[in-house]
Structure formats: C-alpha cells, structure tokens
CSV table of N, CA and C in Angstrom, one decimal:
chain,number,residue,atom,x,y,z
N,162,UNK,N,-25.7,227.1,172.6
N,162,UNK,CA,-26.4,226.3,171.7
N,162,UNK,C,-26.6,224.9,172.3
N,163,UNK,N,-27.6,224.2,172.4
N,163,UNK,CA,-28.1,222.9,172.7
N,163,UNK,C,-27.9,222.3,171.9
N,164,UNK,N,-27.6,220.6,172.1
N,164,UNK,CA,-27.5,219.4,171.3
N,164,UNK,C,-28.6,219.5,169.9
N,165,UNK,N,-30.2,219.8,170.5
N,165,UNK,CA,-31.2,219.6,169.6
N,165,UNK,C,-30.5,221.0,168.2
N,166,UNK,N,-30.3,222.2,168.9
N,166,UNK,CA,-30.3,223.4,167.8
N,166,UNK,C,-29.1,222.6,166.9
N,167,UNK,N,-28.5,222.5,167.9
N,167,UNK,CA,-26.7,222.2,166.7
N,167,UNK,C,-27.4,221.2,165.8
N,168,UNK,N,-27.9,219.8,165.8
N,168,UNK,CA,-28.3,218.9,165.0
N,168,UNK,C,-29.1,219.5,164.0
N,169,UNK,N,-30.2,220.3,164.8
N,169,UNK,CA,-31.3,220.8,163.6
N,169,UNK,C,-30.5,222.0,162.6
N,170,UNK,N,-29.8,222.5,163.2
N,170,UNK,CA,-29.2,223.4,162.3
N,170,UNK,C,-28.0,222.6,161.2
N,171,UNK,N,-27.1,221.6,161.5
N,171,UNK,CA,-27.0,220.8,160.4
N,171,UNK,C,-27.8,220.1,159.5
N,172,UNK,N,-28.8,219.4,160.1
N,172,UNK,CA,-29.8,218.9,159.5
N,172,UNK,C,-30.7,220.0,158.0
N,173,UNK,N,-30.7,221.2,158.9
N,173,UNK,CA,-31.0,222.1,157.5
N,173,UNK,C,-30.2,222.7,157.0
N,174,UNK,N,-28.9,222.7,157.1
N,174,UNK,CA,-28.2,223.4,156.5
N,174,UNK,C,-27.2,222.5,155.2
N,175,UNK,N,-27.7,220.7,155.8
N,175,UNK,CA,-27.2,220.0,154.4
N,175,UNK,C,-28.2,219.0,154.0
N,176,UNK,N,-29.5,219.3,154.5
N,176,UNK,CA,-30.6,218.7,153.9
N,176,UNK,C,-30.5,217.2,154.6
N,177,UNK,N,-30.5,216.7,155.5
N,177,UNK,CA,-30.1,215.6,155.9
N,177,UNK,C,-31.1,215.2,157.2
N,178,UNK,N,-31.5,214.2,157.3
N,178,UNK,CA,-32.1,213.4,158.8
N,178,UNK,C,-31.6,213.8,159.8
N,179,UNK,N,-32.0,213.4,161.1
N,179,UNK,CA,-31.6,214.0,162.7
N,179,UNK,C,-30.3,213.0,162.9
N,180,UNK,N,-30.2,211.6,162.0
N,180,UNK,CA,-29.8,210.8,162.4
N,180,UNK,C,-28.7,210.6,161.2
N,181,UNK,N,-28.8,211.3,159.8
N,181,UNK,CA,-27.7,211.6,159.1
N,181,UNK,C,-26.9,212.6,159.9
N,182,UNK,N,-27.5,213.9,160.0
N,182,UNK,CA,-26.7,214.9,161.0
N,182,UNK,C,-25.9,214.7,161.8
N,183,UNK,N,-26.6,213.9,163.1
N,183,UNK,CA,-25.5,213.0,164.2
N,183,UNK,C,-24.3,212.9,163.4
N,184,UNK,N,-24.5,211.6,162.2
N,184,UNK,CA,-23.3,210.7,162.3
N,184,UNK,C,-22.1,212.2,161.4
N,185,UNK,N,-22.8,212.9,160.8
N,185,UNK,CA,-22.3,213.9,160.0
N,185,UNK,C,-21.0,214.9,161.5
N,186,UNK,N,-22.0,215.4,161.8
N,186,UNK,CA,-21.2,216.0,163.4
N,186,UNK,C,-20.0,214.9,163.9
N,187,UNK,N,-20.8,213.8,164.0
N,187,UNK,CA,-19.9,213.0,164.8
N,187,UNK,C,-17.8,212.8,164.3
N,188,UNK,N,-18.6,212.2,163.0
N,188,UNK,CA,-17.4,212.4,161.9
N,188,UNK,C,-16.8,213.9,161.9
N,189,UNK,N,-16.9,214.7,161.6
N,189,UNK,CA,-16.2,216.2,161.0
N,189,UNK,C,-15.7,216.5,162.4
N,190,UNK,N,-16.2,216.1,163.2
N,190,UNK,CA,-15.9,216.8,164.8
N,190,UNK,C,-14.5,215.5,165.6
N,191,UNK,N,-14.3,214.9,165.3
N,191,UNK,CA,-13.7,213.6,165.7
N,191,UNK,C,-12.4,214.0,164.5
N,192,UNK,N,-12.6,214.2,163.2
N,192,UNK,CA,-11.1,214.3,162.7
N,192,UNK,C,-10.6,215.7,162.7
N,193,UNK,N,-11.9,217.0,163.1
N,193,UNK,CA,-11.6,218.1,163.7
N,193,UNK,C,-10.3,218.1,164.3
N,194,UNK,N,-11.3,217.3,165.5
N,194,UNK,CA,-10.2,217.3,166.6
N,194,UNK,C,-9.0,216.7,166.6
N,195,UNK,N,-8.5,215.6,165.9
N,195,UNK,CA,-7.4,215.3,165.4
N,195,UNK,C,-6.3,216.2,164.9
N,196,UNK,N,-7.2,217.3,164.0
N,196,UNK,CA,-6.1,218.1,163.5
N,196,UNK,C,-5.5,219.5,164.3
N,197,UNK,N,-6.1,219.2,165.3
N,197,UNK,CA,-6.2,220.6,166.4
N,197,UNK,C,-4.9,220.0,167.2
N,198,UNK,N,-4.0,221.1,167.3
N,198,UNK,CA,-3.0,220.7,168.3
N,198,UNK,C,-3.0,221.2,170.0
N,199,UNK,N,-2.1,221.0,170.9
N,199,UNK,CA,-2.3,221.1,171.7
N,199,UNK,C,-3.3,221.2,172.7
N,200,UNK,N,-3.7,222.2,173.5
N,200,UNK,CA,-5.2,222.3,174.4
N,200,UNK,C,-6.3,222.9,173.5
N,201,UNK,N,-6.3,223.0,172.0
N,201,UNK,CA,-7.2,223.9,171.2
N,201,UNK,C,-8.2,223.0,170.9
N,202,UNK,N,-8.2,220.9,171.4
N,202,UNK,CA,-9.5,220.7,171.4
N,202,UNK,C,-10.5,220.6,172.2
N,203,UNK,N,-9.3,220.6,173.4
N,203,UNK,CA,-10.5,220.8,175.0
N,203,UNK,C,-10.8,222.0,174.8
N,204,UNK,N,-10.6,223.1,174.0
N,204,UNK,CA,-11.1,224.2,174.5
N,204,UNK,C,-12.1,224.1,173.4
N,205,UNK,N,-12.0,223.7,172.0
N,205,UNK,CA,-13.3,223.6,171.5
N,205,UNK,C,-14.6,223.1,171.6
N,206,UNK,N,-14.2,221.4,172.3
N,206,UNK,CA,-15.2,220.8,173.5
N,206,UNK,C,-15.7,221.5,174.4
N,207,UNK,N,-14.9,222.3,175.0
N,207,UNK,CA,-15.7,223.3,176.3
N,207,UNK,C,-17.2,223.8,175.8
N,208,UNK,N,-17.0,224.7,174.4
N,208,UNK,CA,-18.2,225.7,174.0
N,208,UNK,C,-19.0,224.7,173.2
N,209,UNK,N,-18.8,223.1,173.0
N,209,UNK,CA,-19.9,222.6,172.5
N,209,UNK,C,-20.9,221.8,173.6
N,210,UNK,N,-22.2,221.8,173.0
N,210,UNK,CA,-22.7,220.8,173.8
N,210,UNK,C,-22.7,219.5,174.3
N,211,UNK,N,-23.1,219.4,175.5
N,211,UNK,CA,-22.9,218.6,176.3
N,211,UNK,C,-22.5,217.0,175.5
N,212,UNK,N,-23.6,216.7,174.6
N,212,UNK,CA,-23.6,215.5,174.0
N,212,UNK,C,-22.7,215.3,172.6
N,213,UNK,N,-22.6,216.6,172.6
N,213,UNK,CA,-21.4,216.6,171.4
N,213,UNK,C,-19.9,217.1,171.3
N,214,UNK,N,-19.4,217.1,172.5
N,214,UNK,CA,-18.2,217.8,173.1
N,214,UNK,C,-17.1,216.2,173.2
N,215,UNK,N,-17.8,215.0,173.1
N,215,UNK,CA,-17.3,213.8,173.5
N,215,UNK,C,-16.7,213.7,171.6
N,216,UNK,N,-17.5,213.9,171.3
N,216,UNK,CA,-17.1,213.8,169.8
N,216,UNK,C,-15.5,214.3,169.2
N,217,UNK,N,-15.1,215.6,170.1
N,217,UNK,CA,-13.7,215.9,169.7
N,217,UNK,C,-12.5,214.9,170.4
N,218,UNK,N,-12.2,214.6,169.2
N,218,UNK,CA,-11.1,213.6,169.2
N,218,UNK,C,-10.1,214.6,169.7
N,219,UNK,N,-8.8,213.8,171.4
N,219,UNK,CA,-7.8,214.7,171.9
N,219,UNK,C,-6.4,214.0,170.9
N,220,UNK,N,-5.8,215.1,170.5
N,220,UNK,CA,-4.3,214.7,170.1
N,220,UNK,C,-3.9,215.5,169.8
N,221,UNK,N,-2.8,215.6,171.5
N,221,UNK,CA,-2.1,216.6,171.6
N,221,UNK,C,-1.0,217.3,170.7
N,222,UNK,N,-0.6,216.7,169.5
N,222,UNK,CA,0.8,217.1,168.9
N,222,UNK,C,-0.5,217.6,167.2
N,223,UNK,N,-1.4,217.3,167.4
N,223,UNK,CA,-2.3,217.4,166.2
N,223,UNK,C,-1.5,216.9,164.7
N,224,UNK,N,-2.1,216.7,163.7
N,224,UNK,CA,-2.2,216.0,162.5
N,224,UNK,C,-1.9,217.2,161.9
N,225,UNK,N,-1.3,216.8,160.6
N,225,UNK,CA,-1.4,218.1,159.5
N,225,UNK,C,-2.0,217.9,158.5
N,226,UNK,N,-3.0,217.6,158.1
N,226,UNK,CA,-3.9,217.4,157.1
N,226,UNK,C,-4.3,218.6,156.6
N,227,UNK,N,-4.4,218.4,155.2
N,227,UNK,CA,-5.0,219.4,154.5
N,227,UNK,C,-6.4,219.3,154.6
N,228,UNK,N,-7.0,220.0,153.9
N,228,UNK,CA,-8.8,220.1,153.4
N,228,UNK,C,-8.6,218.9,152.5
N,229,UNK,N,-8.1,218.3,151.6
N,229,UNK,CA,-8.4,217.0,151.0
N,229,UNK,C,-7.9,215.8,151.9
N,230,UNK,N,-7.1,216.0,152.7
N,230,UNK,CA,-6.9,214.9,154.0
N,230,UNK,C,-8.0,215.0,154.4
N,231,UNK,N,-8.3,216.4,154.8
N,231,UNK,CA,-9.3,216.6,156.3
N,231,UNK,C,-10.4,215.6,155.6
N,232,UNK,N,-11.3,216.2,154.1
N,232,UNK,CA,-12.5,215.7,153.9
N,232,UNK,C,-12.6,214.2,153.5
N,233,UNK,N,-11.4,213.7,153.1
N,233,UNK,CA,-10.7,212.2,152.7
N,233,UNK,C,-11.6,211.5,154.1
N,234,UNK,N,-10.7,211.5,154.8
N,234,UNK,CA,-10.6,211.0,156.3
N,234,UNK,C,-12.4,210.8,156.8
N,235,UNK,N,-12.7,212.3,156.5
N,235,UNK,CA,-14.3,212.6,157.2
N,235,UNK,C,-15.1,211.7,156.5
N,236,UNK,N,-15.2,211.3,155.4
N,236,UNK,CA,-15.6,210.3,154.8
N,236,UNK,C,-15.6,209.2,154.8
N,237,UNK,N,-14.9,208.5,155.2
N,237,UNK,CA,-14.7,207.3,155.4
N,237,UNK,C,-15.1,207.2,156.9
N,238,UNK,N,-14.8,208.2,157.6
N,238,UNK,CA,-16.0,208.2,159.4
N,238,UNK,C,-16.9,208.2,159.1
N,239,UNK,N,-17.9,208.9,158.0
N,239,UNK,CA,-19.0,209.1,157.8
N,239,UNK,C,-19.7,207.8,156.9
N,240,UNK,N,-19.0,207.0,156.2
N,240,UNK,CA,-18.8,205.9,155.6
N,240,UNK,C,-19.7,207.0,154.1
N,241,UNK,N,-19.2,207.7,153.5
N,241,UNK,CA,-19.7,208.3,152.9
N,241,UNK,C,-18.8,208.9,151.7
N,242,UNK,N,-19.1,208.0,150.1
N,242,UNK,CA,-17.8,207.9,149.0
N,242,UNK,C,-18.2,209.4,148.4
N,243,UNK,N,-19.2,210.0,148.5
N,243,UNK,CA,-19.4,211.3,147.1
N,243,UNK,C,-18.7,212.4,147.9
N,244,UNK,N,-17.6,212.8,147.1
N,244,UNK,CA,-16.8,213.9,147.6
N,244,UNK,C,-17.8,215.3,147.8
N,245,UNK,N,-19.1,215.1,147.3
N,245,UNK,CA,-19.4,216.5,147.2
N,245,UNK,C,-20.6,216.5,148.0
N,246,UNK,N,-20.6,215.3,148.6
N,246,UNK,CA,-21.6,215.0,149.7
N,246,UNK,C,-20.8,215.2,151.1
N,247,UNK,N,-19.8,214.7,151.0
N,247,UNK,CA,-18.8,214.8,152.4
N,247,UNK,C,-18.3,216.5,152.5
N,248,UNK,N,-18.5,217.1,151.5
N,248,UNK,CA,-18.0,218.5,151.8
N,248,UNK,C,-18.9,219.5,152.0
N,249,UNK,N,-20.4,219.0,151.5
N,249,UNK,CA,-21.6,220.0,152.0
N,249,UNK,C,-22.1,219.5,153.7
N,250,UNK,N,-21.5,218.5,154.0
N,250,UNK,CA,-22.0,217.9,155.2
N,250,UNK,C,-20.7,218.5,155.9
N,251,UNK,N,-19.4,218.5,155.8
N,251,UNK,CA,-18.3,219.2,156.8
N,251,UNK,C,-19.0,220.9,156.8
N,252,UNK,N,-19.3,221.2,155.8
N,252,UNK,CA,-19.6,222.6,155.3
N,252,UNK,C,-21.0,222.5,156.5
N,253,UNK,N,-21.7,222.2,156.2
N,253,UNK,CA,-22.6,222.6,157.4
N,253,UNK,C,-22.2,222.2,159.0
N,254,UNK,N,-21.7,221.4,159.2
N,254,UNK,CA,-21.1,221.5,160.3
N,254,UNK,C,-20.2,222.2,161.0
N,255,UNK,N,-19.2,222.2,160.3
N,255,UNK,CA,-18.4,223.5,160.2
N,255,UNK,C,-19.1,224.8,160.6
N,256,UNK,N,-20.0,225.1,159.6
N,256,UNK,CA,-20.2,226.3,159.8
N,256,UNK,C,-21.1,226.7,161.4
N,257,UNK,N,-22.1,225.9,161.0
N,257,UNK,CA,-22.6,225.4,163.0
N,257,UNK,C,-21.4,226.0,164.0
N,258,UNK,N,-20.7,225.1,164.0
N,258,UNK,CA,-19.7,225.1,165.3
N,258,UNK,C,-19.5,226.4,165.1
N,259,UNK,N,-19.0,227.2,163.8
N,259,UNK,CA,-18.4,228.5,164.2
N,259,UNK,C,-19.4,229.3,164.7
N,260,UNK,N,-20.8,229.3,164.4
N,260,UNK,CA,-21.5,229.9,165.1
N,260,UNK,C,-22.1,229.7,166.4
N,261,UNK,N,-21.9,228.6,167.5
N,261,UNK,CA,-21.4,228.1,168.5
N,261,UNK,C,-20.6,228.8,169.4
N,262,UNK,N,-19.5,229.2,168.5
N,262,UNK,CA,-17.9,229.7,169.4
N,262,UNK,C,-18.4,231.2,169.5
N,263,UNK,N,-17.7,231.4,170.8
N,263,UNK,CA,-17.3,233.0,170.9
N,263,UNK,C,-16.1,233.5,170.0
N,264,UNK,N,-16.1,234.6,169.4
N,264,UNK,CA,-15.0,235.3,168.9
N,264,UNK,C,-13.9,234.6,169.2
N,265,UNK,N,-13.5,234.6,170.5
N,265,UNK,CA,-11.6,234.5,170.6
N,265,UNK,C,-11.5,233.2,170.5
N,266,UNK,N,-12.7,231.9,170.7
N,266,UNK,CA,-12.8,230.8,170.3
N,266,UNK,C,-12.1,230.3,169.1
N,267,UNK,N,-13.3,230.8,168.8
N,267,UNK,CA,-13.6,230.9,166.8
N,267,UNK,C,-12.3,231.2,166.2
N,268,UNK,N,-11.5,232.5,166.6
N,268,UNK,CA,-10.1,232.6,166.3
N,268,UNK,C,-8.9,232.4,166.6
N,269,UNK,N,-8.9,231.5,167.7
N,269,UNK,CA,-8.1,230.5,168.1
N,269,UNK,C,-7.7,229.7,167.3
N,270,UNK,N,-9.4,228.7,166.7
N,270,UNK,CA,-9.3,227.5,166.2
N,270,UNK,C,-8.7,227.7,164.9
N,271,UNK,N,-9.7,228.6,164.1
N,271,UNK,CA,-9.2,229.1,162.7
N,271,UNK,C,-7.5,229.3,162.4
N,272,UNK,N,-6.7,230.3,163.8
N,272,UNK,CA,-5.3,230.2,163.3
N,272,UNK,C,-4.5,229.0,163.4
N,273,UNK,N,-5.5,227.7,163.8
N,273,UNK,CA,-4.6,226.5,164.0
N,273,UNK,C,-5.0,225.5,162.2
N,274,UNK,N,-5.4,226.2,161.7
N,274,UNK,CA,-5.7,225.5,160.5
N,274,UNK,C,-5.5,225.8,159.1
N,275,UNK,N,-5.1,225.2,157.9
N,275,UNK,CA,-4.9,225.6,156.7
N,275,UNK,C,-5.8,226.2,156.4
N,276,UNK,N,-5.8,227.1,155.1
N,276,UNK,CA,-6.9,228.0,154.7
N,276,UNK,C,-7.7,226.9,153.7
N,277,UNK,N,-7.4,225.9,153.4
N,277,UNK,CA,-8.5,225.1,153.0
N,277,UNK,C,-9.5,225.4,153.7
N,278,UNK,N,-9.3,224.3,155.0
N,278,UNK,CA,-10.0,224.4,156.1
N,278,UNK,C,-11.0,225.2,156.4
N,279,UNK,N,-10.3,226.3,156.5
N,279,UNK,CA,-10.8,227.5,157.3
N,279,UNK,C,-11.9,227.9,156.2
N,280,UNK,N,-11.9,228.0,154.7
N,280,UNK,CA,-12.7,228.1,154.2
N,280,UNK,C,-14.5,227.3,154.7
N,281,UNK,N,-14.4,226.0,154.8
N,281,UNK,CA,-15.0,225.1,155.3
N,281,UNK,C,-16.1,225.7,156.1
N,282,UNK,N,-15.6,226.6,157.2
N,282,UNK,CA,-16.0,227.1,158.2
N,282,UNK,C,-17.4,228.4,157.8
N,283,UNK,N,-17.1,229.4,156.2
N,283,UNK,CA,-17.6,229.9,156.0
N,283,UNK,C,-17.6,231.4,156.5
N,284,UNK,N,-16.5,231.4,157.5
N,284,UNK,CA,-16.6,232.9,158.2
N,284,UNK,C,-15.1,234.0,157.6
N,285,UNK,N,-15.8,235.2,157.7
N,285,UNK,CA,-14.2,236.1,157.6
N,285,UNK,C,-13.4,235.8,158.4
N,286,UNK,N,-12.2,236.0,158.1
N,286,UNK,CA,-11.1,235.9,158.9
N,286,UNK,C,-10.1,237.0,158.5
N,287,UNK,N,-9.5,237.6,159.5
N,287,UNK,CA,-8.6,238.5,159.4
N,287,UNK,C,-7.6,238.3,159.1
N,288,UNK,N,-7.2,239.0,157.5
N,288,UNK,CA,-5.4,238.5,156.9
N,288,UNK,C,-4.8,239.6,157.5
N,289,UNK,N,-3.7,239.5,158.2
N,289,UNK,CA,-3.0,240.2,158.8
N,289,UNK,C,-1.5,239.9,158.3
C-alpha cells in the first residue's frame, strides 16, 4: 500500500480531508507505537509506507494502556475532544493498517494488545 491509498482509504473510511487523515494517522500510529513492546514497532514500520512508517513511535518496554488510555491519549495528539470522533478516526485507521499487514504481521501485533484494542482493528482474531 502507498502513502496516497493509506490516506485515501482513511479519508473514506471516517469521512475526513487528506489533511484531517494525515494528522488522524499521525496521532493513532505514534501512540500505537507506544503501546507496542519490544521490536513489534519496527516491525510494524517495516510494512507501512514510506512516509508513514516515521510516524510509529519506538518504546521498547511498551505502555499498558487500555482502549480508553489508548483513545484518551489519541485525542489529545489529534487535538480532538469528541470521544466518538477520536474513535471513528482510530477505527479507520486501525482498520487501514490491518489491511496493510500480512497475516503473521497482523498477528503479531494484535497478540500484543488488549481486546479493547484489538477490537479497534475490525478483524477476526483467533480465540485459542
């Protein structure tokens, strides 16, 4: 996926500008990566593109935030107060990236995350 698809596909998937999108990506992808521990955000950077792979924030011991941390936080990057605006905007982004990743990617990331979260994402996931 290219810079342009990933944007335009947020862009329609939360009804937003090329330039709401950005800052939407920017934010969700930046405290992403925060909550991701060890090498699981360079590896998420790897499969994004080029211009948006900068956006994952590294920290290695990762955060433990919940889905109301995670969207709390995203919000305030986003400079953006309606809770149900910040969560259709992670929600399309979210869902983006997972369609981005390859499979073992994709389930990598997902077992590093609460099931809030993972909801977020939009995809099945295997209860095992």
């Amino acid at each position: 996926m290219e810079y342009e698809q990933l944007i335009s596909a947020v862009r329609q998937r939360a009804n937003l500008s090329d330039e709401e999108a950005a800052r939407s990506v920017q934010a969700v992808l930046s405290v992403l990566g925060e909550r991701l521990a060890g090498r699981e955000a360079d590896h998420l950077a790897a499969q994004l593109p080029d211009r948006v792979d900068r956006y994952v924030t590294r920290n290695p011991q990762g955060r433990r935030w919940d889905v109301g941390d995670f969207l709390r936080i995203v919000g305030e990057r986003e400079q953006c107060a309606d809770a149900d605006l910040v969560r259709q905007h992670a929600q399309a982004v979210l869902r983006t990236v997972a369609d981005a990743l390859d499979d073992d990617e994709r389930a990598d990331l997902l077992a590093q995350l609460p099931g809030g979260i993972v909801d977020l994402f939009g995809v099945p996931t295997p209860r095992g």
